[in-house]
Short mmCIF file of C-alpha atoms in Angstrom, two decimals:
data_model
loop_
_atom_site.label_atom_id
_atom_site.label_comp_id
_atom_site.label_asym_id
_atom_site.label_seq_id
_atom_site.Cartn_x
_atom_site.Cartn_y
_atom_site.Cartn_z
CA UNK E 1 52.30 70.98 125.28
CA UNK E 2 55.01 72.53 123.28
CA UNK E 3 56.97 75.56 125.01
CA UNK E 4 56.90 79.02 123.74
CA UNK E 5 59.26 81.79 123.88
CA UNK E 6 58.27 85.06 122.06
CA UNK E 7 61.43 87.64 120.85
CA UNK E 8 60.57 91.02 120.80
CA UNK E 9 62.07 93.51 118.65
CA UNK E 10 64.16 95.20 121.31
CA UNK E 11 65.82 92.21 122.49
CA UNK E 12 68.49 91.71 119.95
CA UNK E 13 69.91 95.45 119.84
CA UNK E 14 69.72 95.64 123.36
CA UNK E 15 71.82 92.05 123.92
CA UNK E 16 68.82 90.44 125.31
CA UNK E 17 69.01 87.27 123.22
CA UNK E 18 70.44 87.18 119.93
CA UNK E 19 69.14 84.79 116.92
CA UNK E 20 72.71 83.97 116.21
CA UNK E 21 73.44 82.05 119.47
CA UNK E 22 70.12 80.37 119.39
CA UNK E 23 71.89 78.92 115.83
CA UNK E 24 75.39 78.15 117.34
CA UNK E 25 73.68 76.25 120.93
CA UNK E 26 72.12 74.05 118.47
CA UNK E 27 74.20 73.39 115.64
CA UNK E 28 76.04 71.85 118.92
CA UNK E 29 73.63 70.23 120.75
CA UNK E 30 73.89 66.46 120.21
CA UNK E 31 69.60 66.04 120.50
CA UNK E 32 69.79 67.27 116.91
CA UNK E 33 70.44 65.85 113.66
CA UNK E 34 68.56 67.92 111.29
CA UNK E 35 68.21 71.22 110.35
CA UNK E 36 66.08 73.02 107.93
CA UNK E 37 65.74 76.76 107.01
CA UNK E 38 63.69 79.18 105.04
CA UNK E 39 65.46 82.97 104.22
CA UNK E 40 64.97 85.16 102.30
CA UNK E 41 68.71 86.53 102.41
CA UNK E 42 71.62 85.07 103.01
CA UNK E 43 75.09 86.92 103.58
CA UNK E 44 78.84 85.39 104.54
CA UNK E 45 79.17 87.12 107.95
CA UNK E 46 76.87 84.57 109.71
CA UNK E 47 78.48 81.77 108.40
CA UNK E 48 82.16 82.76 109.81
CA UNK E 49 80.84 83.08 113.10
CA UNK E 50 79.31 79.49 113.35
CA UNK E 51 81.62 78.40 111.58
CA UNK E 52 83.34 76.14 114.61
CA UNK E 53 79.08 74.62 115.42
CA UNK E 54 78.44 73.86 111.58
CA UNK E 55 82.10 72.22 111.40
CA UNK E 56 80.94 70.23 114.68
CA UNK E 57 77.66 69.27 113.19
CA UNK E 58 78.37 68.00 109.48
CA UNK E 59 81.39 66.00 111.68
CA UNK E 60 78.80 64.03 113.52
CA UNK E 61 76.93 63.03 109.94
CA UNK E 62 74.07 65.44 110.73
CA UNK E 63 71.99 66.70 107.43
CA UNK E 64 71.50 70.27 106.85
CA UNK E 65 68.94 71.47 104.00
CA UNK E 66 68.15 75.35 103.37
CA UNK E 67 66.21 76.88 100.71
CA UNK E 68 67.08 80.65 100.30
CA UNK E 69 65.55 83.72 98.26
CA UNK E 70 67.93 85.80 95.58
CA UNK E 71 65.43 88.62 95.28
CA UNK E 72 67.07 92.60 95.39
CA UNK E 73 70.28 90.86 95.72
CA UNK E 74 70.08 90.29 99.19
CA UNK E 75 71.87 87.01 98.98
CA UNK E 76 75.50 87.21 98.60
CA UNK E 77 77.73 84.67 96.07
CA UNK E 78 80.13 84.09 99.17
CA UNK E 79 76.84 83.11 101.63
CA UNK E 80 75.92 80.81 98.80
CA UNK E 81 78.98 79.79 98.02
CA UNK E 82 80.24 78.67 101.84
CA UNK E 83 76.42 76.92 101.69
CA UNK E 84 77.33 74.48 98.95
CA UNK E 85 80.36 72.90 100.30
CA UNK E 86 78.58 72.74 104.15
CA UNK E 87 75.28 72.36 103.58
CA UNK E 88 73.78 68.89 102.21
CA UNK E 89 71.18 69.95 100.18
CA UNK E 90 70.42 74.02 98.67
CA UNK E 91 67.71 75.44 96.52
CA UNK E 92 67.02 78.55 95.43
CA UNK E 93 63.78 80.27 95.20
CA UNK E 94 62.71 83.12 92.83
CA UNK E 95 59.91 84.66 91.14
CA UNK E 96 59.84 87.90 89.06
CA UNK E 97 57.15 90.29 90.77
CA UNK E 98 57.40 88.49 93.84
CA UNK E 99 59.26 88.33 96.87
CA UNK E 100 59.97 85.21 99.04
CA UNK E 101 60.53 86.11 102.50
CA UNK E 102 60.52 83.67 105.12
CA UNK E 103 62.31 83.22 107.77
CA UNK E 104 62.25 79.47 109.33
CA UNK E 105 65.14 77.82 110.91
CA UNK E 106 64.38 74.04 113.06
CA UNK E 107 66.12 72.06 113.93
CA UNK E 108 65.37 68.08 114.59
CA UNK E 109 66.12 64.99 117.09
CA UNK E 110 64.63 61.99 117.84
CA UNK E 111 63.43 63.02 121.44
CA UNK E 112 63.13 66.75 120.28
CA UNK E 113 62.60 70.04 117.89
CA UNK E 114 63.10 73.53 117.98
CA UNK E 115 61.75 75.76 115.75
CA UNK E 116 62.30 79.79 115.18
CA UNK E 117 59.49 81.04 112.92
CA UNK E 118 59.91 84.88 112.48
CA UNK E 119 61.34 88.21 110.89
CA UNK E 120 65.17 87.27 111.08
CA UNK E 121 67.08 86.48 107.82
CA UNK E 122 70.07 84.62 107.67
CA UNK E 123 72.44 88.10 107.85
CA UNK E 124 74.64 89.73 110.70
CA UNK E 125 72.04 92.41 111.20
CA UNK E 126 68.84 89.61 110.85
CA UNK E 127 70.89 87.67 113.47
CA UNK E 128 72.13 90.13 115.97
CA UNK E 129 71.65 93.56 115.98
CA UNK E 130 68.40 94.52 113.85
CA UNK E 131 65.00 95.05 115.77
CA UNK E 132 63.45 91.67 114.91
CA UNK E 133 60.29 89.32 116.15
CA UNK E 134 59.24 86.08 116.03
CA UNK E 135 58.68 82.78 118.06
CA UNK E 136 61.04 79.88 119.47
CA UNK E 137 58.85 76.33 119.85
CA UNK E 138 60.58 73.38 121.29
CA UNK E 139 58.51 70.19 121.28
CA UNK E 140 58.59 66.79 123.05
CA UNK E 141 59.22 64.00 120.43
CA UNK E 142 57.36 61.83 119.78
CA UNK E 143 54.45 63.24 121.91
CA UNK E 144 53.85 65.97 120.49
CA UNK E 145 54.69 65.22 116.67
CA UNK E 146 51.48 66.25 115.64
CA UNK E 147 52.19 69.79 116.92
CA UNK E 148 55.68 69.87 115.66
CA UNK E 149 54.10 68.33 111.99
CA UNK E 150 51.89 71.06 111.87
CA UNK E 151 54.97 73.65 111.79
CA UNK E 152 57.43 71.21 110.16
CA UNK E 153 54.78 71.51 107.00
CA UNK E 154 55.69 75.18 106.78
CA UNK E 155 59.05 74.42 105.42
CA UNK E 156 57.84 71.71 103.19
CA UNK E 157 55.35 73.43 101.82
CA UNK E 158 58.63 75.33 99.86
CA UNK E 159 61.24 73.28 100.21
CA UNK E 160 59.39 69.55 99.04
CA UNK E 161 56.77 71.21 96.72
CA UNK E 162 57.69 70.75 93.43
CA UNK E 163 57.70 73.99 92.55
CA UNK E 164 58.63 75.52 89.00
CA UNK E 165 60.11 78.71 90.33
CA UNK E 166 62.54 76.45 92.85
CA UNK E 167 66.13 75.61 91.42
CA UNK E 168 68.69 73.09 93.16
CA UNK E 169 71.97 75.05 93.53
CA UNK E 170 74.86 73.14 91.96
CA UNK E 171 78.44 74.72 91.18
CA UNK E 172 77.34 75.66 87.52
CA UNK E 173 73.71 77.27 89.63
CA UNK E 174 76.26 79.70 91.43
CA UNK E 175 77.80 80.29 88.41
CA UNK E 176 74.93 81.66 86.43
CA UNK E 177 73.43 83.39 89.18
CA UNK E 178 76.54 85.32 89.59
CA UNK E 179 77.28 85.91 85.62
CA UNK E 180 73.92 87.31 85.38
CA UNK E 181 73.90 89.47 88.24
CA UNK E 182 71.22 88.09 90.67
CA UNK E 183 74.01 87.77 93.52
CA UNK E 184 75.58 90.39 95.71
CA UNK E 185 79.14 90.45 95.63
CA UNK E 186 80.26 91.42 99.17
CA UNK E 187 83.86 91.38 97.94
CA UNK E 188 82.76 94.46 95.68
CA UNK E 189 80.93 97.62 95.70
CA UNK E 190 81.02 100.68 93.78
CA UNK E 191 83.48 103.25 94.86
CA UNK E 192 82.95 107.07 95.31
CA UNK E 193 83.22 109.21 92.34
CA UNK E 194 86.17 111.71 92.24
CA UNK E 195 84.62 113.95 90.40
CA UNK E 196 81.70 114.30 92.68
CA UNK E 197 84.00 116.40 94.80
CA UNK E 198 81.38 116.29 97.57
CA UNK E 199 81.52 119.33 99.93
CA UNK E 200 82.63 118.47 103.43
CA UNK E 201 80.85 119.49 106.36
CA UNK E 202 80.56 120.00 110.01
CA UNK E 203 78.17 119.94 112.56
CA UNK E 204 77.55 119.66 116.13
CA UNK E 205 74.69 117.72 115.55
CA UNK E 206 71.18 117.79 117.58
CA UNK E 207 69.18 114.04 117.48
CA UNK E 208 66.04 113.75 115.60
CA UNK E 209 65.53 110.73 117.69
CA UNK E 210 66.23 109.69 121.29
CA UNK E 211 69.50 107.70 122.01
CA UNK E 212 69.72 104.10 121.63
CA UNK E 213 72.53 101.81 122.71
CA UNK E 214 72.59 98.98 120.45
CA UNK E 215 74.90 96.13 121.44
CA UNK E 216 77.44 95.54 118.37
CA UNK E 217 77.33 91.89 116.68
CA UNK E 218 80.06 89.42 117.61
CA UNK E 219 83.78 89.42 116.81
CA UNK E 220 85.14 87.21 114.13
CA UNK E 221 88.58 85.72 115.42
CA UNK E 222 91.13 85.66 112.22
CA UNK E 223 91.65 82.31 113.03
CA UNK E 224 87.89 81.04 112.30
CA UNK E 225 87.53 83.60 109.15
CA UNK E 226 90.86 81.70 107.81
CA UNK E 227 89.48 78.42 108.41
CA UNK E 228 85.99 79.27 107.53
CA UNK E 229 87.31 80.57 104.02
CA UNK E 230 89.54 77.52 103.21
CA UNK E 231 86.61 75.03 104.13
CA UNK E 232 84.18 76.93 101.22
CA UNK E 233 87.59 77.27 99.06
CA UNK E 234 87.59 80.72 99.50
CA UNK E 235 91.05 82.25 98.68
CA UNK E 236 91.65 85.25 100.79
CA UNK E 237 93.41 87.03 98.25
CA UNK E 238 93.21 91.15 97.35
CA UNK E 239 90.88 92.12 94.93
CA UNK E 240 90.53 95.58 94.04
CA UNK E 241 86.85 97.10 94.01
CA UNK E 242 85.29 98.22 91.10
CA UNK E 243 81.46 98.00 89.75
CA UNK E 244 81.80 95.21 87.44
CA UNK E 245 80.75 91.92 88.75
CA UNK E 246 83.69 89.45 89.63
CA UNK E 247 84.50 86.54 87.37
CA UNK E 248 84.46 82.91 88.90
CA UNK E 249 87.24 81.09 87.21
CA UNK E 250 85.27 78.05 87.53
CA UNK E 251 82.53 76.20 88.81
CA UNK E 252 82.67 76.65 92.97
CA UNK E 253 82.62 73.10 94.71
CA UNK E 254 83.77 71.11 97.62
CA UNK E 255 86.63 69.67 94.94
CA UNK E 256 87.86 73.06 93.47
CA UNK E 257 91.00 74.11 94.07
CA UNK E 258 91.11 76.94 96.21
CA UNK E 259 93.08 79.00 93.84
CA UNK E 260 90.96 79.15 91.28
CA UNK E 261 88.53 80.81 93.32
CA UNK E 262 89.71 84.13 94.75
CA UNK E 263 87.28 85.78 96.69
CA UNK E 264 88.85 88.12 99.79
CA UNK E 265 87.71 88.06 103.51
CA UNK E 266 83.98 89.78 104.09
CA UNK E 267 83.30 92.26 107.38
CA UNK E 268 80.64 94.36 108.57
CA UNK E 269 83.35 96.51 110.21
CA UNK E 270 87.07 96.86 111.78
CA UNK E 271 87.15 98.09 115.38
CA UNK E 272 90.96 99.63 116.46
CA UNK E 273 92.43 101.52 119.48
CA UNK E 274 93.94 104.69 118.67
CA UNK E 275 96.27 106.90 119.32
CA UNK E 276 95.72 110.68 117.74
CA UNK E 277 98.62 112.60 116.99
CA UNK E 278 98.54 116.53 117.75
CA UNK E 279 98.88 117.19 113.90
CA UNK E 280 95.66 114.65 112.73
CA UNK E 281 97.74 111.69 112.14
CA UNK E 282 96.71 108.08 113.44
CA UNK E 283 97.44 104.90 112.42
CA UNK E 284 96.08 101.86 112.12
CA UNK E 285 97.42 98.39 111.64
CA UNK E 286 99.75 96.81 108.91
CA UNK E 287 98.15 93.68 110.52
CA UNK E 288 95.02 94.30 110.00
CA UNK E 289 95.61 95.54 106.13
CA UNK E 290 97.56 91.92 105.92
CA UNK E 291 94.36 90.05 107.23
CA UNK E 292 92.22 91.81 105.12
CA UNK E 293 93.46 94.03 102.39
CA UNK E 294 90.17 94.41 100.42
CA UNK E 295 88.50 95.98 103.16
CA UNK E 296 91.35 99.03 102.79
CA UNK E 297 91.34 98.97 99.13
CA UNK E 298 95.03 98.12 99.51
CA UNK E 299 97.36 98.02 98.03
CA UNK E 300 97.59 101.41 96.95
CA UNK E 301 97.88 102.72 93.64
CA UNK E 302 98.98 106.03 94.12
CA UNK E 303 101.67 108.11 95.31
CA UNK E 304 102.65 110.92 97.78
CA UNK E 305 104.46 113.63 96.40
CA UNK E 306 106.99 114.95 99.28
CA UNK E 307 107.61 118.88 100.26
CA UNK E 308 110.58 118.53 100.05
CA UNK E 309 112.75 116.01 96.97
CA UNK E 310 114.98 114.71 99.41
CA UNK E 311 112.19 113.02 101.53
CA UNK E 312 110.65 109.29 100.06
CA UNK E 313 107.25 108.87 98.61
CA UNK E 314 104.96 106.41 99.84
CA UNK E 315 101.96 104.87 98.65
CA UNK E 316 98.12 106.47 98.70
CA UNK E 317 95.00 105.29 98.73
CA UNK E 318 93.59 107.41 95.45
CA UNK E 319 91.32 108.88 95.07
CA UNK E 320 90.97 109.56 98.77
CA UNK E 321 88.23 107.42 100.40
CA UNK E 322 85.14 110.05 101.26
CA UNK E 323 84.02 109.27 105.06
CA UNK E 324 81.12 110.38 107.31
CA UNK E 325 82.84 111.07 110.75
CA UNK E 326 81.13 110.67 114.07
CA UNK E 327 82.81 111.53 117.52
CA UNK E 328 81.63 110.18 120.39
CA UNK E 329 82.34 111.65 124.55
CA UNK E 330 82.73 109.62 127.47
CA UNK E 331 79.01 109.28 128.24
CA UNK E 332 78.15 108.03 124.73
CA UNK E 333 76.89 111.25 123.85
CA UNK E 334 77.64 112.11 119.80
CA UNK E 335 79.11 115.80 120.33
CA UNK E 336 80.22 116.28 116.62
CA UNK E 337 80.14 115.28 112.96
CA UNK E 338 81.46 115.63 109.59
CA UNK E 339 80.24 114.61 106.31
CA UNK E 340 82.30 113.52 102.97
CA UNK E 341 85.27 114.10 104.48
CA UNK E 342 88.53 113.28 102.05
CA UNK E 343 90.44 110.75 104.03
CA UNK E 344 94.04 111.27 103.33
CA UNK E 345 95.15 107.39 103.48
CA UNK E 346 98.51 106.46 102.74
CA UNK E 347 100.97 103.40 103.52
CA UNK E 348 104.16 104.79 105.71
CA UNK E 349 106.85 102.59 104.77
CA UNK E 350 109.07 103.68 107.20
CA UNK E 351 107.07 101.79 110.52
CA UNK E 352 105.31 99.59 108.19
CA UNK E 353 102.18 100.98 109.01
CA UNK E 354 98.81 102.44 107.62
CA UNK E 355 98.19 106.62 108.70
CA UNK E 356 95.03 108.71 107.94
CA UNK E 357 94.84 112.18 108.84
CA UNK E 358 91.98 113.85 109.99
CA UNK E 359 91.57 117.90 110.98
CA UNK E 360 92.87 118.00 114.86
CA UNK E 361 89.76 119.96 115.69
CA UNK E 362 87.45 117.13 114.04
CA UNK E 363 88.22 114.97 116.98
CA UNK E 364 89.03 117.37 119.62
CA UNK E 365 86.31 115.95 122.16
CA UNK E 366 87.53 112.62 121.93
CA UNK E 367 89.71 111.76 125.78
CA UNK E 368 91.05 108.62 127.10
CA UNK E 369 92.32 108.51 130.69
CA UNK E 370 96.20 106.99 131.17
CA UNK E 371 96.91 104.14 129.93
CA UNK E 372 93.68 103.55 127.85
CA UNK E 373 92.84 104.38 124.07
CA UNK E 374 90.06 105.86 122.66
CA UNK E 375 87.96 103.50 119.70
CA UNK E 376 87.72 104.12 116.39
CA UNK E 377 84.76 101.71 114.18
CA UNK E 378 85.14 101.62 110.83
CA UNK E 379 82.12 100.16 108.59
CA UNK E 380 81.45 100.65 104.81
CA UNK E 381 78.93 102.98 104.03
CA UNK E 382 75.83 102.73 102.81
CA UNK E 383 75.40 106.07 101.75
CA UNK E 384 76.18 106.90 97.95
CA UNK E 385 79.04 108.00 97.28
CA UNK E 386 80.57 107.15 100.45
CA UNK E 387 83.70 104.54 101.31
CA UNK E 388 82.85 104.57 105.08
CA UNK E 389 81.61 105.63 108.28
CA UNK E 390 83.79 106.82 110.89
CA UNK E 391 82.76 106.27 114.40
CA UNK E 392 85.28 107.26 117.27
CA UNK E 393 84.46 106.41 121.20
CA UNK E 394 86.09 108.25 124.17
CA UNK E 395 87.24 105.56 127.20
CA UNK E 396 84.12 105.09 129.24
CA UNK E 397 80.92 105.08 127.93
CA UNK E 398 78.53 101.50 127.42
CA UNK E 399 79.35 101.67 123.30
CA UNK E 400 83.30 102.20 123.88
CA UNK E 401 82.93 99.33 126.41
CA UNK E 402 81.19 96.78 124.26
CA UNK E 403 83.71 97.93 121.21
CA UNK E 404 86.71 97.41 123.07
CA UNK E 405 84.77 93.75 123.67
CA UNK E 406 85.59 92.88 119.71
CA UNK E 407 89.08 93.34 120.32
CA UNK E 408 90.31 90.02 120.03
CA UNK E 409 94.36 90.72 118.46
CA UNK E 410 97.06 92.94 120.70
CA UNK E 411 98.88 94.79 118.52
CA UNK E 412 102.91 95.06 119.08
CA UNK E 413 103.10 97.78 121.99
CA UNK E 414 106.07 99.73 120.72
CA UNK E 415 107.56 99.87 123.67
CA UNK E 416 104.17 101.38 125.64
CA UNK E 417 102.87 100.09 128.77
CA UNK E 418 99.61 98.74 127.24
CA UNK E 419 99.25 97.36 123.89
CA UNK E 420 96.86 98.52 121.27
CA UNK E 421 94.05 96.05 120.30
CA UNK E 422 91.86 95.25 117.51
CA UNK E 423 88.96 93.32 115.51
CA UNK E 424 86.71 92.30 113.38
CA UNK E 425 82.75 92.12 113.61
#
C-alpha cells in the first residue's frame, strides 16, 4: 500500500519540513529518473537554490518535463528562462477568464515514485515559508503501479492532452510572452514616486494578531547564484529599475551568448550585521552592492552636496528610497516602527562603502552584547510606493538567531575582533 505523509499548513513557517528540500533530496536521489510538475507560478529564487541537485540530475541523463501557468504574472521571465536551458521539455498553460492552479511535482524510478499533490507553487514563499498543505505518496514500483497510475494521470491529464490553450515554450515563446507583458520581470519593478512625498511616521506599535516566528527561507551562497546564472545565460549585469518592461536582445537559449542576455541577480532579501553609529549612520557592504547592484539601485545617479566646498561629493541614491522600518528587542518582541521613511543612501568613496542614515532615536531599542552585532533584513516591498522593508533584530532572540543563520560571507573586520557577516535569501 502506498505511504502517506500529510503537510499541514504550519509546518513550513515553523521549519517543520519544507517543500523545497523534499525537491533537492530527490533531484539527488539516484531511484529517480523522471520528474514531472504542475504550477501555477514559477519564480527564479527556487531555481538558485537547487541549483547544485538539478545540475546533478540532468548530469546523470535524467528527463525533467514541467508545465507552468502565466496567469496575474505570477511566473517570472528569469524562472522561465533558467527552465528552458535545464529542463527537457516546458509548456505553458493559459486561458483568459481562467486560472490554472495546480500544484504537482513526482518524481519517477523504476523500483519507485514520489508524488507531492498540494497548495505549493514553484516560488520561495510556495516552497518554504508560506502556510501551505498537501500530500507526499511514495509507491512501490511495480506493485503498486496501478495506484501510482491513478495519480500519474493527474499530470497527464494537462501536460499530454492536446490541449488548445497549452503552448510549448521555445526561445521565440519567452520572447513573446515577455514583449507582451504576460511575464513578471523580477529584475524590475516600479519605483516610488517623488512627488508622492509620503508623510513619515512613528509608532510604537500594538499587534492586531498574536506573534508568530516564521523560520526565514534558505541562503543563496554567491557562488551557486553565479553559477546558476551562467548555466541559464543569465548575465549578472546592473540594470536600472524603471516600469517599462525589459528588452531581450534575442531569443533566450542554451546556445545564446550570455551577453546578449543581461538580466541581474534576483533575491527575496539581503540579511547584514550592523554596526549603528551614534549620529544614524550604518553601513553596509561594497561587497554586497558588487554581487548584486540591482538590488541597491546602484550605481547612483545623484550627488551629495557638502556643508562645506572644501569637502568631496559622493554619489546618492535619488530620489531617496522610501522604507517601512521595523525594530526588533532581544526577545523578538517588535517595540517600534516607522513608515515611508526617506532613506538617505549614498556611496562613501572614501572606505569604499555603502551608508544610510536613519534618526538615532528610530533604532534606539536595538542592543547587542560585546562582540556581537545586531541584524538588519532588507526585502523589497510590496507596499505601493515603497522601495523596502526594514527589519532590524537585537542579539538574542529565535528570529535574530535564524537570520544570523543566512550569513554565509565574513566581511573584512577592519581591524575588530569579530568580523561582520552577510547574505542572501
Amino acid at each position: 500500500m502506498p505511504l502517506y505523509q500529510y503537510i499541514k499548513p504550519s509546518d513550513q513557517p515553523s521549519g517543520k519540513f519544507r517543500l523545497i528540500d523534499w525537491l533537492d533530496e530527490n533531484f539527488q536521489n539516484t531511484d529517480y529518473t523522471h520528474f514531472y510538475c504542475l504550477a501555477a507560478f514559477a519564480k527564479i529564487n527556487p531555481f538558485y537554490k537547487l541549483h547544485i541537485g538539478i545540475q546533478a540530475w540532468n548530469s546523470r541523463g535524467n528527463k525533467s518535463a514541467a508545465v507552468f501557468g502565466i496567469d496575474h504574472k505570477g511566473t517570472s521571465l528569469q524562472a522561465l528562462q533558467y527552465a528552458l536551458v535545464n529542463f527537457d521539455e516546458v509548456q505553458i498553460l493559459h486561458v483568459n477568464y481562467s486560472t490554472f492552479h495546480p500544484k504537482l511535482y513526482i518524481f519517477t524510478g523504476a523500483s519507485k515514485a514520489s508524488i507531492y499533490y498540494g497548495s505549493s507553487n514553484f516560488t520561495s514563499g510556495g516552497l518554504e515559508t508560506n502556510f501551505e498543505g498537501g500530500m507526499i505518496v511514495d509507491f512501490d514500483l511495480p506493485n503498486e503501479q496501478s495506484q501510482f497510475d491513478g495519480l500519474f494521470d493527474c499530470y497527464k491529464s494537462i501536460a499530454a492532452s492536446g490541449l488548445p490553450c497549452i503552448t510549448k515554450l521555445t526561445p521565440a515563446f519567452l520572447n513573446a510572452l515577455h514583449t507582451s507583458g504576460l511575464l513578471l520581470d523580477e529584475t524590475r519593478r516600479p519605483k516610488s514616486s517623488p512627488a508622492a512625498n509620503p508623510t513619515p511616521t512613528t509608532s510604537t506599535p500594538t499587534p492586531l494578531f498574536g506573534g508568530f516566528k516564521t523560520k526565514p527561507a534558505r541562503s543563496i551562497p554567491k557562488n551557486v547564484i553565479a553559477m546558476a546564472a551562467a548555466n541559464a545565460g543569465i548575465v549578472m549585469q546592473p540594470v536600472k529599475r524603471s516600469s517599462a518592461p525589459a528588452t531581450l536582445s534575442a531569443p533566450v537559449s542554451g546556445t545564446v551568448p550570455a551577453s546578449s542576455v543581461v538580466i541581474p541577480v534576483v533575491v527575496n532579501g539581503f540579511v547584514i550585521q550592523i554596526a549603528p553609529h551614534h549620529n544614524g549612520e550604518i553601513f553596509l557592504s561594497k561587497i554586497a552592492i558588487d554581487q548584486n547592484p540591482s538590488f541597491f539601485d546602484y550605481p547612483f545617479a545623484g550627488a551629495t552636496i557638502p556643508k562645506k566646498s572644501t569637502n568631496p561629493s559622493y554619489p546618492q541614491r535619488v530620489p531617496d528610497p522610501v522604507v517601512n522600518i521595523r525594530v526588533f528587542d532581544s526577545n523578538g518582541a517588535l517595540i517600534k516602527t516607522k513608515s515611508n521613511y526617506a532613506l538617505n543612501t549614498i556611496y562613501y568613496e572614501k572606505k569604499s562603502e555603502i551608508r544610510i542614515t536613519i534618526t538615532p532615536s528610530i533604532l534606539s531599542g536595538l542592543t547587542a552584547p560585546p562582540n556581537a552585532y545586531p541584524l538588519l533584513v532588507m526585502r523589497e516591498s510590496t507596499i505601493i510606493g515603497c522601495d523596502y522593508d526594514l527589519d532590524f533584530y537585537s542579539a538574542g532572540s529565535v528570529d535574530y538567531n535564524n537570520y544570523l543563520a543566512i550569513c554565509d560571507q565574513s566581511l573584512p573586520s577592519g581591524g575588530k575582533a569579530v568580523a561582520r557577516r552577510m547574505g542572501w535569501i
